[in-house]
Amino acid sequence: MKQYSKTRIGFFLAFLVFMWGVNWPLTKFALHYSPPLLFAGIRLFIGGIILLIIAVPRYKMLRFKETWPIYFISALFNIILFYGLQTIGLNYLPAGLFTAIVFFQPILMGLFSWIWLGESMYPFKILGLILGFAGVLVICLGGLKGHISITGICLALGSALSWAFGTVFMKKTSNKVDGIWLTTLHIIIGGLFLMASGTLTESWSSISWNPAFIAVLLFISVFVIALGWLDFFTLVSSGEASKVSTYTFLIPIISITASSLFLKEPITMNLLVGLLLVIFSIILVSIKPKTSKPLLVSK
């Protein structure tokens, strides 16, 4: 397992948080010009092909016959369910609110990492996870004005659950497969599945190939999908999965801010209070006592 300097880890985290934060309002914008499943499949497939260029020189590390189930299981949770549910769900809720609900994921990650990865639960980490969820919940409650779609909420929670399972699975199998090949193939497999689903249920003629849509599609494909997922796998495989996921609490903040600037979704006092809670959450989860024993240790 490769270790990186704190400076490089900080850069990786900043890049991931920003790119995955602006992804949500950009996706919301792009859905005005494309059906959801086709858009999800196209951006994933393009991102996967970009990564394939990087992966091909490492073909000896693929070992597809022995490891193919890992690629398909990861594709199911991290790509097909995560992107499929979120892309459809964004049609039912504001981008900022939908993102806030999806980022119940770090709480699930904290629990799943304790249960399945053997990561210890320290008092600071438990308190930090609770504060992080409270921050997202405060932001979420700020969006509860007017009609709220139960379908949209269920799709957001489903997206969070699939992502949490997928992240634990990536961490669990990170020593069995090459990271670049896993990132590449699970994106391509998921992209092809979603494109096929879109072809059967949606119409390609419904896509409006205007310059704004193409620009957003390419930006998401390169920076959010290809580089973003490669960044995420690098972070998860090099450190505690639950700690990395805690930093993703910042993504809804970026998303809501960007949604306010570009989609005219309002910034409220709930957002500011939620932001403070999220910042305290990250500080607490980053504290690991040197002498005290963990409060909970997975067996």
PDB file of C-alpha atoms in Angstrom:
ATOM      1  CA  MET A   1       0.000   0.000   0.000  1.00  0.00           C
ATOM      2  CA  LYS A   2       1.642   3.225  -1.161  1.00  0.00           C
ATOM      3  CA  GLN A   3       1.898   6.070   1.337  1.00  0.00           C
ATOM      4  CA  TYR A   4       1.759   9.727   0.287  1.00  0.00           C
ATOM      5  CA  SER A   5       2.899  12.910   1.989  1.00  0.00           C
ATOM      6  CA  LYS A   6       0.362  15.021   3.857  1.00  0.00           C
ATOM      7  CA  THR A   7       0.758  17.754   1.237  1.00  0.00           C
ATOM      8  CA  ARG A   8      -0.074  15.394  -1.616  1.00  0.00           C
ATOM      9  CA  ILE A   9      -2.980  13.859   0.304  1.00  0.00           C
ATOM     10  CA  GLY A  10      -4.266  17.379   0.951  1.00  0.00           C
ATOM     11  CA  PHE A  11      -4.066  18.181  -2.765  1.00  0.00           C
ATOM     12  CA  PHE A  12      -5.871  14.947  -3.674  1.00  0.00           C
ATOM     13  CA  LEU A  13      -8.635  15.711  -1.164  1.00  0.00           C
ATOM     14  CA  ALA A  14      -9.043  19.316  -2.325  1.00  0.00           C
ATOM     15  CA  PHE A  15      -9.255  18.251  -5.973  1.00  0.00           C
ATOM     16  CA  LEU A  16     -11.784  15.511  -5.200  1.00  0.00           C
ATOM     17  CA  VAL A  17     -14.009  17.689  -3.019  1.00  0.00           C
ATOM     18  CA  PHE A  18     -14.103  20.516  -5.552  1.00  0.00           C
ATOM     19  CA  MET A  19     -14.665  18.375  -8.640  1.00  0.00           C
ATOM     20  CA  TRP A  20     -17.302  16.157  -7.055  1.00  0.00           C
ATOM     21  CA  GLY A  21     -18.931  19.235  -5.556  1.00  0.00           C
ATOM     22  CA  VAL A  22     -19.421  21.078  -8.840  1.00  0.00           C
ATOM     23  CA  ASN A  23     -20.486  17.817 -10.496  1.00  0.00           C
ATOM     24  CA  TRP A  24     -23.999  17.955  -9.032  1.00  0.00           C
ATOM     25  CA  PRO A  25     -25.141  21.345 -10.343  1.00  0.00           C
ATOM     26  CA  LEU A  26     -23.397  20.650 -13.663  1.00  0.00           C
ATOM     27  CA  THR A  27     -25.268  17.357 -13.948  1.00  0.00           C
ATOM     28  CA  LYS A  28     -28.529  19.100 -13.052  1.00  0.00           C
ATOM     29  CA  PHE A  29     -27.820  21.592 -15.846  1.00  0.00           C
ATOM     30  CA  ALA A  30     -26.957  18.873 -18.377  1.00  0.00           C
ATOM     31  CA  LEU A  31     -30.194  16.994 -17.671  1.00  0.00           C
ATOM     32  CA  HIS A  32     -32.059  19.833 -19.388  1.00  0.00           C
ATOM     33  CA  TYR A  33     -30.527  18.569 -22.634  1.00  0.00           C
ATOM     34  CA  SER A  34     -30.356  14.790 -22.182  1.00  0.00           C
ATOM     35  CA  PRO A  35     -32.356  11.903 -20.679  1.00  0.00           C
ATOM     36  CA  PRO A  36     -30.767  10.775 -17.377  1.00  0.00           C
ATOM     37  CA  LEU A  37     -29.608   7.222 -18.132  1.00  0.00           C
ATOM     38  CA  LEU A  38     -28.092   8.112 -21.482  1.00  0.00           C
ATOM     39  CA  PHE A  39     -26.273  11.076 -19.986  1.00  0.00           C
ATOM     40  CA  ALA A  40     -24.945   8.959 -17.117  1.00  0.00           C
ATOM     41  CA  GLY A  41     -23.785   6.239 -19.506  1.00  0.00           C
ATOM     42  CA  ILE A  42     -22.129   8.589 -22.000  1.00  0.00           C
ATOM     43  CA  ARG A  43     -20.113  10.529 -19.418  1.00  0.00           C
ATOM     44  CA  LEU A  44     -18.998   7.325 -17.692  1.00  0.00           C
ATOM     45  CA  PHE A  45     -18.014   5.627 -20.942  1.00  0.00           C
ATOM     46  CA  ILE A  46     -15.956   8.635 -22.079  1.00  0.00           C
ATOM     47  CA  GLY A  47     -14.260   8.821 -18.678  1.00  0.00           C
ATOM     48  CA  GLY A  48     -13.538   5.088 -18.804  1.00  0.00           C
ATOM     49  CA  ILE A  49     -11.965   5.316 -22.263  1.00  0.00           C
ATOM     50  CA  ILE A  50      -9.694   8.129 -21.039  1.00  0.00           C
ATOM     51  CA  LEU A  51      -8.559   5.925 -18.151  1.00  0.00           C
ATOM     52  CA  LEU A  52      -8.102   2.974 -20.523  1.00  0.00           C
ATOM     53  CA  ILE A  53      -5.340   4.916 -22.285  1.00  0.00           C
ATOM     54  CA  ILE A  54      -3.530   5.076 -18.926  1.00  0.00           C
ATOM     55  CA  ALA A  55      -4.291   1.452 -18.028  1.00  0.00           C
ATOM     56  CA  VAL A  56      -3.290  -0.337 -21.267  1.00  0.00           C
ATOM     57  CA  PRO A  57       0.491  -0.109 -20.652  1.00  0.00           C
ATOM     58  CA  ARG A  58      -0.203  -1.961 -17.372  1.00  0.00           C
ATOM     59  CA  TYR A  59      -1.957  -4.861 -19.147  1.00  0.00           C
ATOM     60  CA  LYS A  60       0.118  -7.477 -17.314  1.00  0.00           C
ATOM     61  CA  MET A  61      -1.494  -6.359 -14.040  1.00  0.00           C
ATOM     62  CA  LEU A  62      -5.055  -6.898 -15.292  1.00  0.00           C
ATOM     63  CA  ARG A  63      -5.402 -10.647 -14.513  1.00  0.00           C
ATOM     64  CA  PHE A  64      -9.016 -10.497 -15.692  1.00  0.00           C
ATOM     65  CA  LYS A  65      -9.688 -14.266 -15.512  1.00  0.00           C
ATOM     66  CA  GLU A  66      -8.895 -14.383 -11.793  1.00  0.00           C
ATOM     67  CA  THR A  67     -10.290 -10.996 -10.753  1.00  0.00           C
ATOM     68  CA  TRP A  68     -13.279 -10.297 -13.042  1.00  0.00           C
ATOM     69  CA  PRO A  69     -15.892 -10.663 -10.226  1.00  0.00           C
ATOM     70  CA  ILE A  70     -14.244  -7.755  -8.383  1.00  0.00           C
ATOM     71  CA  TYR A  71     -14.639  -5.454 -11.397  1.00  0.00           C
ATOM     72  CA  PHE A  72     -18.308  -6.328 -11.890  1.00  0.00           C
ATOM     73  CA  ILE A  73     -19.277  -6.066  -8.200  1.00  0.00           C
ATOM     74  CA  SER A  74     -17.519  -2.712  -7.919  1.00  0.00           C
ATOM     75  CA  ALA A  75     -19.266  -1.549 -11.103  1.00  0.00           C
ATOM     76  CA  LEU A  76     -22.659  -2.567  -9.680  1.00  0.00           C
ATOM     77  CA  PHE A  77     -22.360  -0.582  -6.439  1.00  0.00           C
ATOM     78  CA  ASN A  78     -20.022   2.305  -7.336  1.00  0.00           C
ATOM     79  CA  ILE A  79     -21.249   3.025 -10.848  1.00  0.00           C
ATOM     80  CA  ILE A  80     -24.532   1.437 -11.944  1.00  0.00           C
ATOM     81  CA  LEU A  81     -26.509   1.992  -8.742  1.00  0.00           C
ATOM     82  CA  PHE A  82     -24.689   5.120  -7.542  1.00  0.00           C
ATOM     83  CA  TYR A  83     -24.821   7.033 -10.828  1.00  0.00           C
ATOM     84  CA  GLY A  84     -28.069   5.527 -12.069  1.00  0.00           C
ATOM     85  CA  LEU A  85     -30.003   6.453  -8.917  1.00  0.00           C
ATOM     86  CA  GLN A  86     -28.449   9.912  -8.592  1.00  0.00           C
ATOM     87  CA  THR A  87     -28.931  10.900 -12.229  1.00  0.00           C
ATOM     88  CA  ILE A  88     -32.592   9.932 -12.140  1.00  0.00           C
ATOM     89  CA  GLY A  89     -33.061  11.389  -8.648  1.00  0.00           C
ATOM     90  CA  LEU A  90     -31.793  14.838  -9.621  1.00  0.00           C
ATOM     91  CA  ASN A  91     -34.973  15.230 -11.666  1.00  0.00           C
ATOM     92  CA  TYR A  92     -37.014  15.099  -8.439  1.00  0.00           C
ATOM     93  CA  LEU A  93     -35.101  17.356  -6.011  1.00  0.00           C
ATOM     94  CA  PRO A  94     -32.944  20.516  -6.090  1.00  0.00           C
ATOM     95  CA  ALA A  95     -29.283  19.629  -6.740  1.00  0.00           C
ATOM     96  CA  GLY A  96     -28.127  20.995  -3.376  1.00  0.00           C
ATOM     97  CA  LEU A  97     -30.734  19.139  -1.341  1.00  0.00           C
ATOM     98  CA  PHE A  98     -30.201  15.887  -3.239  1.00  0.00           C
ATOM     99  CA  THR A  99     -26.437  16.112  -2.665  1.00  0.00           C
ATOM    100  CA  ALA A 100     -26.912  16.723   1.063  1.00  0.00           C
ATOM    101  CA  ILE A 101     -28.987  13.549   1.404  1.00  0.00           C
ATOM    102  CA  VAL A 102     -26.503  11.464  -0.592  1.00  0.00           C
ATOM    103  CA  PHE A 103     -23.791  12.523   1.829  1.00  0.00           C
ATOM    104  CA  PHE A 104     -25.300  10.443   4.547  1.00  0.00           C
ATOM    105  CA  GLN A 105     -22.685   8.135   2.974  1.00  0.00           C
ATOM    106  CA  PRO A 106     -19.800   9.046   5.347  1.00  0.00           C
ATOM    107  CA  ILE A 107     -21.902   7.924   8.329  1.00  0.00           C
ATOM    108  CA  LEU A 108     -22.599   4.615   6.623  1.00  0.00           C
ATOM    109  CA  MET A 109     -18.908   4.369   5.742  1.00  0.00           C
ATOM    110  CA  GLY A 110     -17.906   4.863   9.365  1.00  0.00           C
ATOM    111  CA  LEU A 111     -20.163   1.978  10.397  1.00  0.00           C
ATOM    112  CA  PHE A 112     -19.278  -0.323   7.493  1.00  0.00           C
ATOM    113  CA  SER A 113     -15.538   0.328   7.893  1.00  0.00           C
ATOM    114  CA  TRP A 114     -15.805  -0.631  11.565  1.00  0.00           C
ATOM    115  CA  ILE A 115     -17.818  -3.780  10.806  1.00  0.00           C
ATOM    116  CA  TRP A 116     -16.024  -5.063   7.682  1.00  0.00           C
ATOM    117  CA  LEU A 117     -12.630  -3.370   7.533  1.00  0.00           C
ATOM    118  CA  GLY A 118     -11.739  -3.580  11.210  1.00  0.00           C
ATOM    119  CA  GLU A 119     -11.229   0.167  11.598  1.00  0.00           C
ATOM    120  CA  SER A 120     -11.399   1.248  15.230  1.00  0.00           C
ATOM    121  CA  MET A 121     -14.031   3.603  16.598  1.00  0.00           C
ATOM    122  CA  TYR A 122     -12.545   6.271  18.849  1.00  0.00           C
ATOM    123  CA  PRO A 123     -14.724   8.715  20.828  1.00  0.00           C
ATOM    124  CA  PHE A 124     -13.576  11.637  18.649  1.00  0.00           C
ATOM    125  CA  LYS A 125     -14.396   9.711  15.474  1.00  0.00           C
ATOM    126  CA  ILE A 126     -17.890   8.787  16.712  1.00  0.00           C
ATOM    127  CA  LEU A 127     -18.587  12.385  17.732  1.00  0.00           C
ATOM    128  CA  GLY A 128     -17.178  13.649  14.435  1.00  0.00           C
ATOM    129  CA  LEU A 129     -19.383  11.349  12.368  1.00  0.00           C
ATOM    130  CA  ILE A 130     -22.431  12.393  14.371  1.00  0.00           C
ATOM    131  CA  LEU A 131     -21.602  16.091  13.923  1.00  0.00           C
ATOM    132  CA  GLY A 132     -21.007  15.580  10.217  1.00  0.00           C
ATOM    133  CA  PHE A 133     -24.376  13.926   9.778  1.00  0.00           C
ATOM    134  CA  ALA A 134     -25.977  16.660  11.873  1.00  0.00           C
ATOM    135  CA  GLY A 135     -24.425  19.258   9.565  1.00  0.00           C
ATOM    136  CA  VAL A 136     -25.785  17.545   6.453  1.00  0.00           C
ATOM    137  CA  LEU A 137     -29.163  17.114   8.174  1.00  0.00           C
ATOM    138  CA  VAL A 138     -29.322  20.829   9.027  1.00  0.00           C
ATOM    139  CA  ILE A 139     -28.563  21.656   5.406  1.00  0.00           C
ATOM    140  CA  CYS A 140     -31.172  19.136   4.281  1.00  0.00           C
ATOM    141  CA  LEU A 141     -33.853  20.571   6.569  1.00  0.00           C
ATOM    142  CA  GLY A 142     -33.154  23.989   5.114  1.00  0.00           C
ATOM    143  CA  GLY A 143     -34.362  22.675   1.794  1.00  0.00           C
ATOM    144  CA  LEU A 144     -37.644  21.332   3.108  1.00  0.00           C
ATOM    145  CA  LYS A 145     -39.773  24.101   1.659  1.00  0.00           C
ATOM    146  CA  GLY A 146     -42.758  23.432  -0.547  1.00  0.00           C
ATOM    147  CA  HIS A 147     -43.283  20.043  -2.177  1.00  0.00           C
ATOM    148  CA  ILE A 148     -40.561  17.480  -1.457  1.00  0.00           C
ATOM    149  CA  SER A 149     -40.506  14.318  -3.544  1.00  0.00           C
ATOM    150  CA  ILE A 150     -40.415  11.093  -1.523  1.00  0.00           C
ATOM    151  CA  THR A 151     -39.156   9.383  -4.670  1.00  0.00           C
ATOM    152  CA  GLY A 152     -36.247  11.813  -4.845  1.00  0.00           C
ATOM    153  CA  ILE A 153     -35.350  11.249  -1.178  1.00  0.00           C
ATOM    154  CA  CYS A 154     -35.439   7.443  -1.606  1.00  0.00           C
ATOM    155  CA  LEU A 155     -33.241   7.650  -4.703  1.00  0.00           C
ATOM    156  CA  ALA A 156     -30.740   9.855  -2.840  1.00  0.00           C
ATOM    157  CA  LEU A 157     -30.590   7.435   0.106  1.00  0.00           C
ATOM    158  CA  GLY A 158     -30.199   4.502  -2.279  1.00  0.00           C
ATOM    159  CA  SER A 159     -27.315   6.302  -3.966  1.00  0.00           C
ATOM    160  CA  ALA A 160     -25.643   6.861  -0.570  1.00  0.00           C
ATOM    161  CA  LEU A 161     -26.056   3.212   0.442  1.00  0.00           C
ATOM    162  CA  SER A 162     -24.668   1.829  -2.819  1.00  0.00           C
ATOM    163  CA  TRP A 163     -21.674   4.186  -2.668  1.00  0.00           C
ATOM    164  CA  ALA A 164     -20.889   3.188   0.925  1.00  0.00           C
ATOM    165  CA  PHE A 165     -20.993  -0.534   0.076  1.00  0.00           C
ATOM    166  CA  GLY A 166     -18.918   0.105  -3.030  1.00  0.00           C
ATOM    167  CA  THR A 167     -16.245   2.067  -1.178  1.00  0.00           C
ATOM    168  CA  VAL A 168     -15.857  -0.634   1.472  1.00  0.00           C
ATOM    169  CA  PHE A 169     -15.600  -3.233  -1.280  1.00  0.00           C
ATOM    170  CA  MET A 170     -12.893  -1.204  -3.076  1.00  0.00           C
ATOM    171  CA  LYS A 171     -10.900  -0.899   0.140  1.00  0.00           C
ATOM    172  CA  LYS A 172     -11.383  -4.594   0.952  1.00  0.00           C
ATOM    173  CA  THR A 173     -10.124  -5.731  -2.463  1.00  0.00           C
ATOM    174  CA  SER A 174      -7.502  -3.027  -3.098  1.00  0.00           C
ATOM    175  CA  ASN A 175      -4.630  -5.492  -2.548  1.00  0.00           C
ATOM    176  CA  LYS A 176      -6.069  -8.037  -5.018  1.00  0.00           C
ATOM    177  CA  VAL A 177      -6.355  -5.880  -8.138  1.00  0.00           C
ATOM    178  CA  ASP A 178      -4.462  -3.063  -9.776  1.00  0.00           C
ATOM    179  CA  GLY A 179      -6.047   0.241  -8.764  1.00  0.00           C
ATOM    180  CA  ILE A 180      -5.938   1.818 -12.214  1.00  0.00           C
ATOM    181  CA  TRP A 181      -7.498  -1.251 -13.842  1.00  0.00           C
ATOM    182  CA  LEU A 182     -10.235  -1.437 -11.195  1.00  0.00           C
ATOM    183  CA  THR A 183     -11.050   2.241 -11.621  1.00  0.00           C
ATOM    184  CA  THR A 184     -11.018   1.908 -15.411  1.00  0.00           C
ATOM    185  CA  LEU A 185     -13.043  -1.271 -15.838  1.00  0.00           C
ATOM    186  CA  HIS A 186     -15.726  -0.590 -13.261  1.00  0.00           C
ATOM    187  CA  ILE A 187     -16.405   2.767 -14.947  1.00  0.00           C
ATOM    188  CA  ILE A 188     -16.508   1.246 -18.457  1.00  0.00           C
ATOM    189  CA  ILE A 189     -18.717  -1.667 -17.353  1.00  0.00           C
ATOM    190  CA  GLY A 190     -21.094   0.658 -15.526  1.00  0.00           C
ATOM    191  CA  GLY A 191     -21.129   3.144 -18.396  1.00  0.00           C
ATOM    192  CA  LEU A 192     -21.976   0.479 -20.974  1.00  0.00           C
ATOM    193  CA  PHE A 193     -24.764  -0.893 -18.775  1.00  0.00           C
ATOM    194  CA  LEU A 194     -26.331   2.534 -18.242  1.00  0.00           C
ATOM    195  CA  MET A 195     -26.028   3.399 -21.947  1.00  0.00           C
ATOM    196  CA  ALA A 196     -27.716   0.122 -22.857  1.00  0.00           C
ATOM    197  CA  SER A 197     -30.481   0.780 -20.312  1.00  0.00           C
ATOM    198  CA  GLY A 198     -30.931   4.278 -21.686  1.00  0.00           C
ATOM    199  CA  THR A 199     -31.044   3.001 -25.259  1.00  0.00           C
ATOM    200  CA  LEU A 200     -33.880   0.631 -24.322  1.00  0.00           C
ATOM    201  CA  THR A 201     -35.925   3.113 -22.251  1.00  0.00           C
ATOM    202  CA  GLU A 202     -34.977   6.560 -23.609  1.00  0.00           C
ATOM    203  CA  SER A 203     -34.358   8.188 -26.985  1.00  0.00           C
ATOM    204  CA  TRP A 204     -30.975   9.295 -28.355  1.00  0.00           C
ATOM    205  CA  SER A 205     -32.810  11.877 -30.448  1.00  0.00           C
ATOM    206  CA  SER A 206     -33.825  13.600 -27.194  1.00  0.00           C
ATOM    207  CA  ILE A 207     -30.234  14.696 -26.608  1.00  0.00           C
ATOM    208  CA  SER A 208     -29.563  18.308 -27.598  1.00  0.00           C
ATOM    209  CA  TRP A 209     -25.913  18.392 -28.700  1.00  0.00           C
ATOM    210  CA  ASN A 210     -25.409  22.120 -28.155  1.00  0.00           C
ATOM    211  CA  PRO A 211     -22.000  23.643 -27.211  1.00  0.00           C
ATOM    212  CA  ALA A 212     -22.941  24.146 -23.536  1.00  0.00           C
ATOM    213  CA  PHE A 213     -24.038  20.518 -23.130  1.00  0.00           C
ATOM    214  CA  ILE A 214     -20.946  19.175 -24.891  1.00  0.00           C
ATOM    215  CA  ALA A 215     -18.652  21.353 -22.743  1.00  0.00           C
ATOM    216  CA  VAL A 216     -20.292  20.146 -19.511  1.00  0.00           C
ATOM    217  CA  LEU A 217     -20.241  16.520 -20.723  1.00  0.00           C
ATOM    218  CA  LEU A 218     -16.515  16.645 -21.486  1.00  0.00           C
ATOM    219  CA  PHE A 219     -15.652  18.454 -18.243  1.00  0.00           C
ATOM    220  CA  ILE A 220     -17.511  15.872 -16.150  1.00  0.00           C
ATOM    221  CA  SER A 221     -16.087  12.950 -18.143  1.00  0.00           C
ATOM    222  CA  VAL A 222     -12.467  14.078 -17.717  1.00  0.00           C
ATOM    223  CA  PHE A 223     -12.285  15.760 -14.314  1.00  0.00           C
ATOM    224  CA  VAL A 224     -15.182  14.266 -12.350  1.00  0.00           C
ATOM    225  CA  ILE A 225     -15.244  10.712 -13.704  1.00  0.00           C
ATOM    226  CA  ALA A 226     -11.747   9.810 -14.930  1.00  0.00           C
ATOM    227  CA  LEU A 227      -9.517  11.883 -12.640  1.00  0.00           C
ATOM    228  CA  GLY A 228     -12.014  12.062  -9.772  1.00  0.00           C
ATOM    229  CA  TRP A 229     -12.437   8.295  -9.420  1.00  0.00           C
ATOM    230  CA  LEU A 230      -8.720   7.679  -9.818  1.00  0.00           C
ATOM    231  CA  ASP A 231      -8.148  10.229  -7.051  1.00  0.00           C
ATOM    232  CA  PHE A 232     -10.816   8.631  -4.834  1.00  0.00           C
ATOM    233  CA  PHE A 233      -9.389   5.115  -5.212  1.00  0.00           C
ATOM    234  CA  THR A 234      -5.890   6.428  -4.439  1.00  0.00           C
ATOM    235  CA  LEU A 235      -7.127   8.059  -1.242  1.00  0.00           C
ATOM    236  CA  VAL A 236      -9.221   5.106  -0.074  1.00  0.00           C
ATOM    237  CA  SER A 237      -6.457   2.565  -0.721  1.00  0.00           C
ATOM    238  CA  SER A 238      -3.797   4.642   1.044  1.00  0.00           C
ATOM    239  CA  GLY A 239      -5.629   5.494   4.276  1.00  0.00           C
ATOM    240  CA  GLU A 240      -8.649   4.851   6.465  1.00  0.00           C
ATOM    241  CA  ALA A 241     -11.746   4.657   4.285  1.00  0.00           C
ATOM    242  CA  SER A 242     -13.979   6.265   6.919  1.00  0.00           C
ATOM    243  CA  LYS A 243     -11.596   9.215   7.391  1.00  0.00           C
ATOM    244  CA  VAL A 244     -11.419   9.871   3.639  1.00  0.00           C
ATOM    245  CA  SER A 245     -15.200   9.677   3.402  1.00  0.00           C
ATOM    246  CA  THR A 246     -15.566  12.202   6.217  1.00  0.00           C
ATOM    247  CA  TYR A 247     -13.859  14.849   4.094  1.00  0.00           C
ATOM    248  CA  THR A 248     -16.545  14.283   1.480  1.00  0.00           C
ATOM    249  CA  PHE A 249     -18.954  15.986   3.895  1.00  0.00           C
ATOM    250  CA  LEU A 250     -17.554  19.151   2.279  1.00  0.00           C
ATOM    251  CA  ILE A 251     -18.890  18.157  -1.141  1.00  0.00           C
ATOM    252  CA  PRO A 252     -22.506  19.195  -0.382  1.00  0.00           C
ATOM    253  CA  ILE A 253     -21.172  22.595   0.689  1.00  0.00           C
ATOM    254  CA  ILE A 254     -19.427  23.049  -2.672  1.00  0.00           C
ATOM    255  CA  SER A 255     -22.491  21.706  -4.463  1.00  0.00           C
ATOM    256  CA  ILE A 256     -24.956  24.014  -2.743  1.00  0.00           C
ATOM    257  CA  THR A 257     -22.693  27.035  -3.216  1.00  0.00           C
ATOM    258  CA  ALA A 258     -22.244  26.253  -6.910  1.00  0.00           C
ATOM    259  CA  SER A 259     -25.961  25.554  -7.271  1.00  0.00           C
ATOM    260  CA  SER A 260     -26.693  28.948  -5.761  1.00  0.00           C
ATOM    261  CA  LEU A 261     -24.273  30.721  -8.116  1.00  0.00           C
ATOM    262  CA  PHE A 262     -25.196  28.952 -11.347  1.00  0.00           C
ATOM    263  CA  LEU A 263     -28.686  27.531 -10.803  1.00  0.00           C
ATOM    264  CA  LYS A 264     -29.962  30.328  -8.512  1.00  0.00           C
ATOM    265  CA  GLU A 265     -30.755  27.902  -5.677  1.00  0.00           C
ATOM    266  CA  PRO A 266     -30.815  29.878  -2.384  1.00  0.00           C
ATOM    267  CA  ILE A 267     -28.087  29.918   0.303  1.00  0.00           C
ATOM    268  CA  THR A 268     -29.675  29.854   3.752  1.00  0.00           C
ATOM    269  CA  MET A 269     -28.662  30.114   7.401  1.00  0.00           C
ATOM    270  CA  ASN A 270     -28.999  26.325   7.523  1.00  0.00           C
ATOM    271  CA  LEU A 271     -26.146  26.068   5.049  1.00  0.00           C
ATOM    272  CA  LEU A 272     -23.855  28.228   7.193  1.00  0.00           C
ATOM    273  CA  VAL A 273     -24.681  26.319  10.398  1.00  0.00           C
ATOM    274  CA  GLY A 274     -24.269  23.011   8.565  1.00  0.00           C
ATOM    275  CA  LEU A 275     -20.890  24.123   7.230  1.00  0.00           C
ATOM    276  CA  LEU A 276     -19.596  24.839  10.749  1.00  0.00           C
ATOM    277  CA  LEU A 277     -20.751  21.418  11.944  1.00  0.00           C
ATOM    278  CA  VAL A 278     -19.051  19.728   9.001  1.00  0.00           C
ATOM    279  CA  ILE A 279     -15.767  21.558   9.685  1.00  0.00           C
ATOM    280  CA  PHE A 280     -15.823  20.457  13.338  1.00  0.00           C
ATOM    281  CA  SER A 281     -16.666  16.952  12.164  1.00  0.00           C
ATOM    282  CA  ILE A 282     -13.571  16.744   9.961  1.00  0.00           C
ATOM    283  CA  ILE A 283     -11.348  18.081  12.752  1.00  0.00           C
ATOM    284  CA  LEU A 284     -12.655  15.504  15.233  1.00  0.00           C
ATOM    285  CA  VAL A 285     -12.398  12.529  12.866  1.00  0.00           C
ATOM    286  CA  SER A 286      -8.811  13.532  12.051  1.00  0.00           C
ATOM    287  CA  ILE A 287      -7.834  13.270  15.744  1.00  0.00           C
ATOM    288  CA  LYS A 288      -6.507   9.841  16.661  1.00  0.00           C
ATOM    289  CA  PRO A 289      -5.503   9.412  20.319  1.00  0.00           C
ATOM    290  CA  LYS A 290      -1.952   8.151  20.714  1.00  0.00           C
ATOM    291  CA  THR A 291      -2.363   6.374  24.034  1.00  0.00           C
ATOM    292  CA  SER A 292      -6.047   5.755  24.682  1.00  0.00           C
ATOM    293  CA  LYS A 293      -7.605   2.491  23.561  1.00  0.00           C
ATOM    294  CA  PRO A 294     -10.324   2.571  20.938  1.00  0.00           C
ATOM    295  CA  LEU A 295     -13.870   2.688  22.254  1.00  0.00           C
ATOM    296  CA  LEU A 296     -15.045   0.080  19.750  1.00  0.00           C
ATOM    297  CA  VAL A 297     -12.938  -2.454  17.884  1.00  0.00           C
ATOM    298  CA  SER A 298     -14.386  -4.632  15.163  1.00  0.00           C
ATOM    299  CA  LYS A 299     -13.925  -8.332  15.765  1.00  0.00           C
TER     300      LYS A 299
END
